[in-house]
Structures are given as C-alpha cells and as structure tokens.
C-alpha cells in the first residue's frame, strides 16, 4: 500500500528544522520525499506500524501535526501531480 | 470522495505567499485546511474537475508542486492523525 505522510512543523526554529530532517530520514528509508513536508512510503502492514512508531518517536505532539493517509491500489488512479518536482531544493532552507 | 491536496510553494516570496493564500481559499470553499499546505476536500467527480481547474489557474507550474490524492471510502479507515491541530496559526506567517 502507499502511505502519504504529511508533517506540519515550524521550520523557523532550529528544533523544528531538526525534527523535519529526522522525519524525512525515517520516511526516506521507506519511500521518497515528494514535497518539502510530504512523503510517499510504499509499505506493508507491518512496515506501516514500524513507520508510525518511528515517526511518533521523532515528532513533538505538542507542537507538530502529523497525518498518514492510506491510498488504495492501483495508486496511479488516485494520484495526480502538477508543476515542478524540485527534490534538489528540499534541504536548502533546512541547512541554513 | 475525499481529495487530499498538498501544495509546495516557497513562502519566502510575497508572490508565493499570495499563491498559497489563493490555493487555500479555493480548497476551503470545498473542504478544510488541515496543515499549512495540506487540504482535505470532500467532492464528487464534477467538483473534483472544478477544484482541479481552479487550482491550476492559481499555481505557478514552473515554481510550485501540487499533488492531489484521492482517498477511498470509508475515509476513517485511511486517515490517522497525531499531534496538535493548530488551525488558528495557519495565516500567521502569511499575513506578515
């Protein structure tokens, strides 16, 4: 199945940027980053539980918002994309 | 059906913030904002086409990335949320 992970965190603070980097790292180990704070992870049920557990260990539930959306197969039917895919820019505002 | 709209735009520029405001306005007319750049819109097929057309009229395809994910009913089975839902803060960085 495909899980869409969306993560809302303030990147104005160093701690927020750090959490976003760590969330990205977890998601990228199971999928890919498609927007600055949106990730697509292809997982089975056991991996989903693992993904969720690892994400919950990284986020600050008092400050952040994390959503997981489960897409039904065939995924091609359920995703439309427009505009530029700019993977190379994702880290730019985070490194500064 | 529930459509998840995710929109990646640089909010460092005035034009980017303006586009995000306008995309939010379109999405909020058909649903609600759940994260700074994530929206959940409950629509039928005709409304989906309308939503898509209106969004494409607002974004800059050279600069931004827009993704629409279609969730299957029952939606409750396909969405998990964690952390704070801070709707009141969404406009803060946009107004400044």
PDB file of C-alpha atoms in Angstrom:
ATOM      1  CA  UNK A   1       0.000   0.000   0.000  1.00  0.00           C
ATOM      2  CA  UNK A   2       1.058   3.599  -0.391  1.00  0.00           C
ATOM      3  CA  UNK A   3       1.088   5.822   2.686  1.00  0.00           C
ATOM      4  CA  UNK A   4       1.147   9.589   2.278  1.00  0.00           C
ATOM      5  CA  UNK A   5       2.849  11.194   5.262  1.00  0.00           C
ATOM      6  CA  UNK A   6       2.272  14.921   5.732  1.00  0.00           C
ATOM      7  CA  UNK A   7       4.086  16.719   8.510  1.00  0.00           C
ATOM      8  CA  UNK A   8       3.415  20.230   9.742  1.00  0.00           C
ATOM      9  CA  UNK A   9       6.205  21.697  11.817  1.00  0.00           C
ATOM     10  CA  UNK A  10       7.522  25.195  12.269  1.00  0.00           C
ATOM     11  CA  UNK A  11      10.842  25.381  10.431  1.00  0.00           C
ATOM     12  CA  UNK A  12      11.506  28.780  11.965  1.00  0.00           C
ATOM     13  CA  UNK A  13      13.182  27.138  14.934  1.00  0.00           C
ATOM     14  CA  UNK A  14      16.332  25.037  14.882  1.00  0.00           C
ATOM     15  CA  UNK A  15      14.499  22.269  16.785  1.00  0.00           C
ATOM     16  CA  UNK A  16      11.676  22.271  14.206  1.00  0.00           C
ATOM     17  CA  UNK A  17      14.095  22.025  11.285  1.00  0.00           C
ATOM     18  CA  UNK A  18      15.872  19.174  13.087  1.00  0.00           C
ATOM     19  CA  UNK A  19      12.606  17.279  13.585  1.00  0.00           C
ATOM     20  CA  UNK A  20      11.712  17.747   9.897  1.00  0.00           C
ATOM     21  CA  UNK A  21      15.127  16.396   8.886  1.00  0.00           C
ATOM     22  CA  UNK A  22      14.665  13.377  11.138  1.00  0.00           C
ATOM     23  CA  UNK A  23      11.102  12.723   9.920  1.00  0.00           C
ATOM     24  CA  UNK A  24      12.379  12.977   6.328  1.00  0.00           C
ATOM     25  CA  UNK A  25      15.114  10.451   7.118  1.00  0.00           C
ATOM     26  CA  UNK A  26      12.591   7.955   8.545  1.00  0.00           C
ATOM     27  CA  UNK A  27      10.264   8.366   5.549  1.00  0.00           C
ATOM     28  CA  UNK A  28      13.075   8.217   3.009  1.00  0.00           C
ATOM     29  CA  UNK A  29      14.149   4.869   4.438  1.00  0.00           C
ATOM     30  CA  UNK A  30      10.738   3.555   3.302  1.00  0.00           C
ATOM     31  CA  UNK A  31       9.850   5.809   0.405  1.00  0.00           C
ATOM     32  CA  UNK A  32      10.526   9.188  -1.091  1.00  0.00           C
ATOM     33  CA  UNK A  33      10.067  12.846  -0.391  1.00  0.00           C
ATOM     34  CA  UNK A  34       7.729  14.461  -2.920  1.00  0.00           C
ATOM     35  CA  UNK A  35       7.277  17.881  -1.336  1.00  0.00           C
ATOM     36  CA  UNK A  36       9.040  19.723   1.460  1.00  0.00           C
ATOM     37  CA  UNK A  37       6.869  18.049   4.102  1.00  0.00           C
ATOM     38  CA  UNK A  38       5.066  15.343   2.107  1.00  0.00           C
ATOM     39  CA  UNK A  39       6.398  11.814   1.722  1.00  0.00           C
ATOM     40  CA  UNK A  40       5.165   8.758  -0.164  1.00  0.00           C
ATOM     41  CA  UNK A  41       6.025   5.441   1.506  1.00  0.00           C
ATOM     42  CA  UNK A  42       5.266   2.065  -0.035  1.00  0.00           C
ATOM     43  CA  UNK A  43       4.878  -0.351   2.854  1.00  0.00           C
ATOM     44  CA  UNK A  44       3.095  -3.473   4.040  1.00  0.00           C
ATOM     45  CA  UNK A  45       1.059  -3.563   7.257  1.00  0.00           C
ATOM     46  CA  UNK A  46       4.000  -4.491   9.468  1.00  0.00           C
ATOM     47  CA  UNK A  47       6.151  -1.741   7.943  1.00  0.00           C
ATOM     48  CA  UNK A  48       3.288   0.725   8.428  1.00  0.00           C
ATOM     49  CA  UNK A  49       3.262   0.023  12.160  1.00  0.00           C
ATOM     50  CA  UNK A  50       7.044   0.411  12.225  1.00  0.00           C
ATOM     51  CA  UNK A  51       6.887   3.660  10.229  1.00  0.00           C
ATOM     52  CA  UNK A  52       4.240   5.058  12.543  1.00  0.00           C
ATOM     53  CA  UNK A  53       6.181   4.093  15.663  1.00  0.00           C
ATOM     54  CA  UNK A  54       9.375   5.678  14.357  1.00  0.00           C
ATOM     55  CA  UNK A  55       7.585   8.869  13.320  1.00  0.00           C
ATOM     56  CA  UNK A  56       5.882   9.213  16.696  1.00  0.00           C
ATOM     57  CA  UNK A  57       9.282   8.947  18.329  1.00  0.00           C
ATOM     58  CA  UNK A  58      10.524  11.942  16.314  1.00  0.00           C
ATOM     59  CA  UNK A  59       7.684  14.438  16.390  1.00  0.00           C
ATOM     60  CA  UNK A  60       6.672  16.810  19.162  1.00  0.00           C
ATOM     61  CA  UNK A  61       2.963  16.127  19.629  1.00  0.00           C
ATOM     62  CA  UNK A  62       2.533  19.428  21.479  1.00  0.00           C
ATOM     63  CA  UNK A  63       3.904  21.434  18.561  1.00  0.00           C
ATOM     64  CA  UNK A  64       3.584  19.466  15.337  1.00  0.00           C
ATOM     65  CA  UNK A  65       0.863  17.838  13.278  1.00  0.00           C
ATOM     66  CA  UNK A  66       1.387  14.523  11.518  1.00  0.00           C
ATOM     67  CA  UNK A  67      -1.096  12.863   9.187  1.00  0.00           C
ATOM     68  CA  UNK A  68      -0.914   9.479   7.483  1.00  0.00           C
ATOM     69  CA  UNK A  69      -3.179   8.799   4.518  1.00  0.00           C
ATOM     70  CA  UNK A  70      -3.518   5.305   3.133  1.00  0.00           C
ATOM     71  CA  UNK A  71      -4.049   5.066  -0.610  1.00  0.00           C
ATOM     72  CA  UNK A  72      -5.751   2.140  -2.235  1.00  0.00           C
ATOM     73  CA  UNK A  73      -4.161   0.278  -5.142  1.00  0.00           C
ATOM     74  CA  UNK A  74      -3.869   0.850  -8.035  1.00  0.00           C
ATOM     75  CA  UNK A  75      -2.227   4.030  -6.824  1.00  0.00           C
ATOM     76  CA  UNK A  76      -1.906   5.536 -10.327  1.00  0.00           C
ATOM     77  CA  UNK A  77      -5.647   6.056 -10.328  1.00  0.00           C
ATOM     78  CA  UNK A  78      -5.515   8.026  -7.090  1.00  0.00           C
ATOM     79  CA  UNK A  79      -2.644  10.447  -7.583  1.00  0.00           C
ATOM     80  CA  UNK A  80      -2.383  13.490  -9.827  1.00  0.00           C
ATOM     81  CA  UNK A  81       0.641  15.741  -9.901  1.00  0.00           C
ATOM     82  CA  UNK A  82       1.211  19.190 -11.386  1.00  0.00           C
ATOM     83  CA  UNK A  83       4.115  21.557 -11.526  1.00  0.00           C
ATOM     84  CA  UNK A  84       7.753  21.196 -10.907  1.00  0.00           C
ATOM     85  CA  UNK A  85       9.262  18.370  -8.914  1.00  0.00           C
ATOM     86  CA  UNK A  86      12.182  20.038  -7.204  1.00  0.00           C
ATOM     87  CA  UNK A  87      13.737  17.391  -4.990  1.00  0.00           C
ATOM     88  CA  UNK A  88      17.066  19.148  -5.072  1.00  0.00           C
ATOM     89  CA  UNK A  89      15.710  22.140  -3.164  1.00  0.00           C
ATOM     90  CA  UNK A  90      14.239  20.315  -0.204  1.00  0.00           C
ATOM     91  CA  UNK A  91      17.252  20.631   2.034  1.00  0.00           C
ATOM     92  CA  UNK A  92      18.078  24.238   1.168  1.00  0.00           C
ATOM     93  CA  UNK A  93      16.025  26.030   3.806  1.00  0.00           C
ATOM     94  CA  UNK A  94      16.883  23.341   6.341  1.00  0.00           C
ATOM     95  CA  UNK A  95      20.655  23.613   6.168  1.00  0.00           C
ATOM     96  CA  UNK A  96      20.817  27.373   6.654  1.00  0.00           C
TER      97      UNK A  96
ATOM     98  CA  UNK B   1     -14.755  11.066  -2.169  1.00  0.00           C
ATOM     99  CA  UNK B   2     -12.057  12.787  -0.151  1.00  0.00           C
ATOM    100  CA  UNK B   3      -9.277  14.548  -2.025  1.00  0.00           C
ATOM    101  CA  UNK B   4      -6.067  15.431  -0.236  1.00  0.00           C
ATOM    102  CA  UNK B   5      -4.470  18.486  -1.819  1.00  0.00           C
ATOM    103  CA  UNK B   6      -0.818  19.117  -0.983  1.00  0.00           C
ATOM    104  CA  UNK B   7       0.838  22.253  -2.276  1.00  0.00           C
ATOM    105  CA  UNK B   8       4.551  23.025  -2.219  1.00  0.00           C
ATOM    106  CA  UNK B   9       5.343  26.672  -2.751  1.00  0.00           C
ATOM    107  CA  UNK B  10       8.083  28.939  -1.475  1.00  0.00           C
ATOM    108  CA  UNK B  11       6.528  31.226   1.124  1.00  0.00           C
ATOM    109  CA  UNK B  12       9.702  33.278   1.220  1.00  0.00           C
ATOM    110  CA  UNK B  13       8.423  35.462  -1.580  1.00  0.00           C
ATOM    111  CA  UNK B  14       5.369  37.688  -1.488  1.00  0.00           C
ATOM    112  CA  UNK B  15       4.092  36.074  -4.699  1.00  0.00           C
ATOM    113  CA  UNK B  16       4.462  32.590  -3.181  1.00  0.00           C
ATOM    114  CA  UNK B  17       2.567  33.564  -0.043  1.00  0.00           C
ATOM    115  CA  UNK B  18      -0.139  35.088  -2.230  1.00  0.00           C
ATOM    116  CA  UNK B  19      -0.483  31.880  -4.271  1.00  0.00           C
ATOM    117  CA  UNK B  20      -0.725  29.810  -1.075  1.00  0.00           C
ATOM    118  CA  UNK B  21      -3.458  32.115   0.225  1.00  0.00           C
ATOM    119  CA  UNK B  22      -5.369  31.775  -3.031  1.00  0.00           C
ATOM    120  CA  UNK B  23      -4.959  27.980  -3.172  1.00  0.00           C
ATOM    121  CA  UNK B  24      -6.169  27.819   0.459  1.00  0.00           C
ATOM    122  CA  UNK B  25      -9.206  29.882  -0.467  1.00  0.00           C
ATOM    123  CA  UNK B  26     -10.108  27.550  -3.346  1.00  0.00           C
ATOM    124  CA  UNK B  27      -9.665  24.442  -1.159  1.00  0.00           C
ATOM    125  CA  UNK B  28     -11.538  25.929   1.793  1.00  0.00           C
ATOM    126  CA  UNK B  29     -14.520  26.568  -0.460  1.00  0.00           C
ATOM    127  CA  UNK B  30     -14.721  22.754  -0.875  1.00  0.00           C
ATOM    128  CA  UNK B  31     -13.164  21.470   2.322  1.00  0.00           C
ATOM    129  CA  UNK B  32     -10.797  22.384   5.092  1.00  0.00           C
ATOM    130  CA  UNK B  33      -7.197  23.188   5.747  1.00  0.00           C
ATOM    131  CA  UNK B  34      -5.573  20.577   7.970  1.00  0.00           C
ATOM    132  CA  UNK B  35      -1.951  21.663   7.738  1.00  0.00           C
ATOM    133  CA  UNK B  36      -0.206  24.749   6.433  1.00  0.00           C
ATOM    134  CA  UNK B  37      -0.188  23.387   2.882  1.00  0.00           C
ATOM    135  CA  UNK B  38      -2.448  20.335   3.129  1.00  0.00           C
ATOM    136  CA  UNK B  39      -6.184  20.460   2.499  1.00  0.00           C
ATOM    137  CA  UNK B  40      -8.948  17.845   2.672  1.00  0.00           C
ATOM    138  CA  UNK B  41     -11.769  18.394   0.188  1.00  0.00           C
ATOM    139  CA  UNK B  42     -14.903  16.263   0.074  1.00  0.00           C
ATOM    140  CA  UNK B  43     -16.133  16.379  -3.517  1.00  0.00           C
ATOM    141  CA  UNK B  44     -17.930  14.442  -6.202  1.00  0.00           C
ATOM    142  CA  UNK B  45     -16.397  13.827  -9.632  1.00  0.00           C
ATOM    143  CA  UNK B  46     -17.729  17.030 -11.151  1.00  0.00           C
ATOM    144  CA  UNK B  47     -16.479  19.078  -8.199  1.00  0.00           C
ATOM    145  CA  UNK B  48     -13.097  17.368  -8.457  1.00  0.00           C
ATOM    146  CA  UNK B  49     -12.730  18.565 -12.030  1.00  0.00           C
ATOM    147  CA  UNK B  50     -13.764  22.051 -10.946  1.00  0.00           C
ATOM    148  CA  UNK B  51     -11.354  22.007  -7.990  1.00  0.00           C
ATOM    149  CA  UNK B  52      -8.518  20.892 -10.220  1.00  0.00           C
ATOM    150  CA  UNK B  53      -9.258  23.544 -12.822  1.00  0.00           C
ATOM    151  CA  UNK B  54      -9.401  26.299 -10.214  1.00  0.00           C
ATOM    152  CA  UNK B  55      -6.161  25.144  -8.565  1.00  0.00           C
ATOM    153  CA  UNK B  56      -4.333  25.001 -11.876  1.00  0.00           C
ATOM    154  CA  UNK B  57      -5.410  28.575 -12.523  1.00  0.00           C
ATOM    155  CA  UNK B  58      -3.743  29.695  -9.275  1.00  0.00           C
ATOM    156  CA  UNK B  59      -0.430  27.840  -9.165  1.00  0.00           C
ATOM    157  CA  UNK B  60       2.794  28.605 -10.985  1.00  0.00           C
ATOM    158  CA  UNK B  61       3.686  25.318 -12.656  1.00  0.00           C
ATOM    159  CA  UNK B  62       7.271  26.489 -13.161  1.00  0.00           C
ATOM    160  CA  UNK B  63       7.784  27.116  -9.452  1.00  0.00           C
ATOM    161  CA  UNK B  64       5.284  25.094  -7.422  1.00  0.00           C
ATOM    162  CA  UNK B  65       4.311  21.481  -6.940  1.00  0.00           C
ATOM    163  CA  UNK B  66       0.695  20.431  -6.493  1.00  0.00           C
ATOM    164  CA  UNK B  67      -0.470  16.902  -5.708  1.00  0.00           C
ATOM    165  CA  UNK B  68      -3.998  15.547  -5.446  1.00  0.00           C
ATOM    166  CA  UNK B  69      -4.546  12.232  -3.673  1.00  0.00           C
ATOM    167  CA  UNK B  70      -7.892  10.503  -3.853  1.00  0.00           C
ATOM    168  CA  UNK B  71      -8.894   8.536  -0.779  1.00  0.00           C
ATOM    169  CA  UNK B  72     -11.290   5.632  -0.898  1.00  0.00           C
ATOM    170  CA  UNK B  73     -14.306   5.464   1.389  1.00  0.00           C
ATOM    171  CA  UNK B  74     -14.680   4.766   4.251  1.00  0.00           C
ATOM    172  CA  UNK B  75     -12.153   7.526   4.821  1.00  0.00           C
ATOM    173  CA  UNK B  76     -11.878   6.887   8.583  1.00  0.00           C
ATOM    174  CA  UNK B  77     -10.014   3.681   7.799  1.00  0.00           C
ATOM    175  CA  UNK B  78      -7.456   5.541   5.703  1.00  0.00           C
ATOM    176  CA  UNK B  79      -6.505   8.545   7.816  1.00  0.00           C
ATOM    177  CA  UNK B  80      -4.500   8.720  11.037  1.00  0.00           C
ATOM    178  CA  UNK B  81      -3.651  11.970  12.763  1.00  0.00           C
ATOM    179  CA  UNK B  82      -1.218  12.803  15.546  1.00  0.00           C
ATOM    180  CA  UNK B  83      -0.224  15.945  17.355  1.00  0.00           C
ATOM    181  CA  UNK B  84      -1.740  19.319  17.623  1.00  0.00           C
ATOM    182  CA  UNK B  85      -4.259  20.676  15.175  1.00  0.00           C
ATOM    183  CA  UNK B  86      -3.457  24.359  15.075  1.00  0.00           C
ATOM    184  CA  UNK B  87      -5.801  25.862  12.512  1.00  0.00           C
ATOM    185  CA  UNK B  88      -5.568  29.255  14.123  1.00  0.00           C
ATOM    186  CA  UNK B  89      -1.892  29.581  13.262  1.00  0.00           C
ATOM    187  CA  UNK B  90      -2.106  28.908   9.545  1.00  0.00           C
ATOM    188  CA  UNK B  91      -2.396  32.502   8.467  1.00  0.00           C
ATOM    189  CA  UNK B  92       0.198  33.905  10.845  1.00  0.00           C
ATOM    190  CA  UNK B  93       3.280  33.574   8.663  1.00  0.00           C
ATOM    191  CA  UNK B  94       1.263  34.591   5.617  1.00  0.00           C
ATOM    192  CA  UNK B  95      -0.009  37.923   6.889  1.00  0.00           C
ATOM    193  CA  UNK B  96       3.399  39.247   7.965  1.00  0.00           C
TER     194      UNK B  96
END
